[in-house]
Coordinates of C-alpha atoms in Angstrom, one line a residue:
M15 CA 60.0 68.2 91.5
R16 CA 61.5 65.1 89.8
S17 CA 59.4 63.0 87.4
L18 CA 58.4 59.4 88.1
N19 CA 60.0 58.8 84.7
D20 CA 63.4 59.6 86.2
P21 CA 65.3 56.3 86.5
Q22 CA 67.3 57.5 89.5
L23 CA 64.1 58.5 91.4
L24 CA 62.6 55.1 90.7
R25 CA 65.7 53.4 92.0
E26 CA 65.6 55.6 95.1
I27 CA 61.9 54.6 95.8
I28 CA 62.8 50.9 95.5
M29 CA 65.9 51.2 97.7
D30 CA 64.0 53.3 100.3
H31 CA 61.3 50.6 100.6
Y32 CA 64.0 47.9 100.8
E33 CA 66.1 49.7 103.4
H34 CA 63.1 50.9 105.4
P35 CA 60.3 48.5 104.6
R36 CA 56.8 49.5 105.7
N37 CA 54.5 47.1 107.6
R38 CA 57.2 44.4 107.9
G39 CA 56.7 42.1 110.8
L40 CA 53.9 39.7 111.6
V41 CA 51.4 40.1 114.4
D42 CA 50.1 37.4 116.7
D43 CA 46.4 37.9 116.0
D44 CA 44.0 35.2 114.8
S45 CA 41.8 37.7 113.1
Y46 CA 44.4 38.1 110.3
H47 CA 44.3 35.9 107.3
K48 CA 47.7 34.4 106.5
I49 CA 49.5 32.8 103.5
N50 CA 53.0 31.8 102.8
M51 CA 54.3 32.7 99.3
N52 CA 57.5 31.0 98.1
S53 CA 59.3 31.9 94.9
E54 CA 60.8 29.2 92.8
T55 CA 63.1 31.7 91.0
C56 CA 64.7 33.6 93.9
I57 CA 65.3 33.4 97.7
D58 CA 61.9 35.0 98.3
N59 CA 59.8 33.3 101.0
L60 CA 57.2 35.6 102.5
D61 CA 54.4 35.2 105.0
I62 CA 51.6 37.7 104.2
Q63 CA 49.0 38.7 106.8
V64 CA 45.9 40.7 106.0
K65 CA 43.2 41.9 108.4
F66 CA 39.8 42.8 106.9
D67 CA 37.2 45.0 108.4
G68 CA 34.1 44.1 106.4
D69 CA 34.9 45.0 102.8
K70 CA 38.0 47.1 103.7
I71 CA 41.6 46.1 104.1
A72 CA 42.4 47.2 107.6
D73 CA 46.1 46.1 107.7
V74 CA 48.7 44.2 105.7
R75 CA 51.8 42.7 107.3
Y76 CA 54.6 40.6 105.9
D77 CA 57.9 39.0 106.8
G78 CA 60.4 36.5 105.6
E79 CA 63.5 36.3 103.5
A80 CA 63.2 38.3 100.3
C81 CA 65.3 40.1 97.7
A82 CA 65.3 43.9 97.3
I83 CA 62.7 43.8 94.5
C84 CA 60.3 41.5 96.5
T85 CA 60.7 43.4 99.7
S86 CA 60.2 46.8 98.2
S87 CA 57.3 45.9 96.0
T88 CA 55.5 44.2 98.9
S89 CA 56.3 47.2 101.1
I90 CA 54.7 49.6 98.6
M91 CA 51.7 47.3 98.1
S92 CA 51.1 47.1 101.8
E93 CA 50.9 50.9 101.9
L94 CA 48.8 51.3 98.8
V95 CA 46.0 49.0 99.7
K96 CA 45.6 49.7 103.4
G97 CA 42.3 51.4 104.1
K98 CA 41.0 50.5 100.6
T99 CA 38.0 48.4 99.9
K100 CA 38.7 45.0 98.3
Q101 CA 37.3 46.4 95.0
E102 CA 39.7 49.4 95.1
A103 CA 42.6 47.2 96.0
Q104 CA 41.7 44.8 93.1
E105 CA 41.8 47.8 90.8
I106 CA 45.3 48.8 92.0
I107 CA 46.4 45.1 91.7
D108 CA 45.1 44.8 88.2
N109 CA 46.8 48.0 87.1
Y110 CA 50.1 46.9 88.7
M111 CA 49.9 43.5 87.0
N112 CA 49.1 45.1 83.7
M113 CA 52.1 47.4 84.1
I114 CA 54.4 44.4 84.9
Y115 CA 53.1 42.5 81.9
E116 CA 53.2 45.5 79.5
K117 CA 49.4 45.9 79.1
D118 CA 47.4 49.1 79.4
Y119 CA 47.4 50.6 82.9
D120 CA 46.7 53.8 84.7
P121 CA 50.0 55.1 86.2
D122 CA 48.3 57.6 88.5
I123 CA 46.6 54.8 90.6
L124 CA 49.9 53.1 91.2
E125 CA 51.7 55.9 93.1
E126 CA 55.2 54.6 94.1
A127 CA 54.5 51.2 92.6
I128 CA 55.3 52.8 89.3
A129 CA 58.9 52.3 90.2
F130 CA 58.5 48.7 88.9
Q131 CA 57.5 49.9 85.4
N132 CA 60.6 48.4 83.8
T133 CA 60.4 45.0 85.5
H134 CA 59.3 43.3 82.3
K135 CA 62.8 44.0 80.9
Q136 CA 64.2 41.5 83.3
A137 CA 61.7 38.6 83.1
N138 CA 63.4 36.7 86.0
R139 CA 62.4 39.6 88.3
I140 CA 58.7 39.5 87.5
K141 CA 58.1 36.8 90.1
C142 CA 59.9 38.8 92.7
A143 CA 57.9 42.0 91.9
T144 CA 54.6 40.2 92.1
L145 CA 55.0 37.7 94.9
G146 CA 53.5 39.8 97.7
W147 CA 50.8 41.1 95.4
S148 CA 49.8 37.5 94.5
G149 CA 49.6 36.7 98.2
L150 CA 47.2 39.6 98.7
V151 CA 45.0 38.4 95.9
A152 CA 44.8 34.9 97.3
L153 CA 43.9 36.2 100.8
M154 CA 41.2 38.5 99.3
K155 CA 39.7 35.4 97.6
E156 CA 40.0 33.4 100.7
S157 CA 38.1 36.0 102.8
E158 CA 35.2 35.8 100.4
E159 CA 34.8 32.1 100.9

């Protein structure tokens, strides 16, 4: 079994989620909260939809024009948080953001999102790697209001 410290494996994870994105495509359902996220640094322009079932995230959908980093990080995020409570999702998000910004984080909670562990080395890619995640945070806050 290859290690998640293997750069080739991390690249394969990113490319798999880019070429075969999970949960891509919006649904026509008013019960979903929706936000548009637009990056000033790249082509990324994503619509994010989240359906909540009480305190749980029942579904996450997204679509739009996005680079490989944005598409794959959003694809991974949509899989990681589905079925989790908002608190559990927030813990995953906090760990992901800490990893991106080189702070202490728990790699085990991030599963495939660990593929973005070296994003900080290319500062111009940080916005790409966090756009979908930031949209989820905004929709979780909106759902509490």
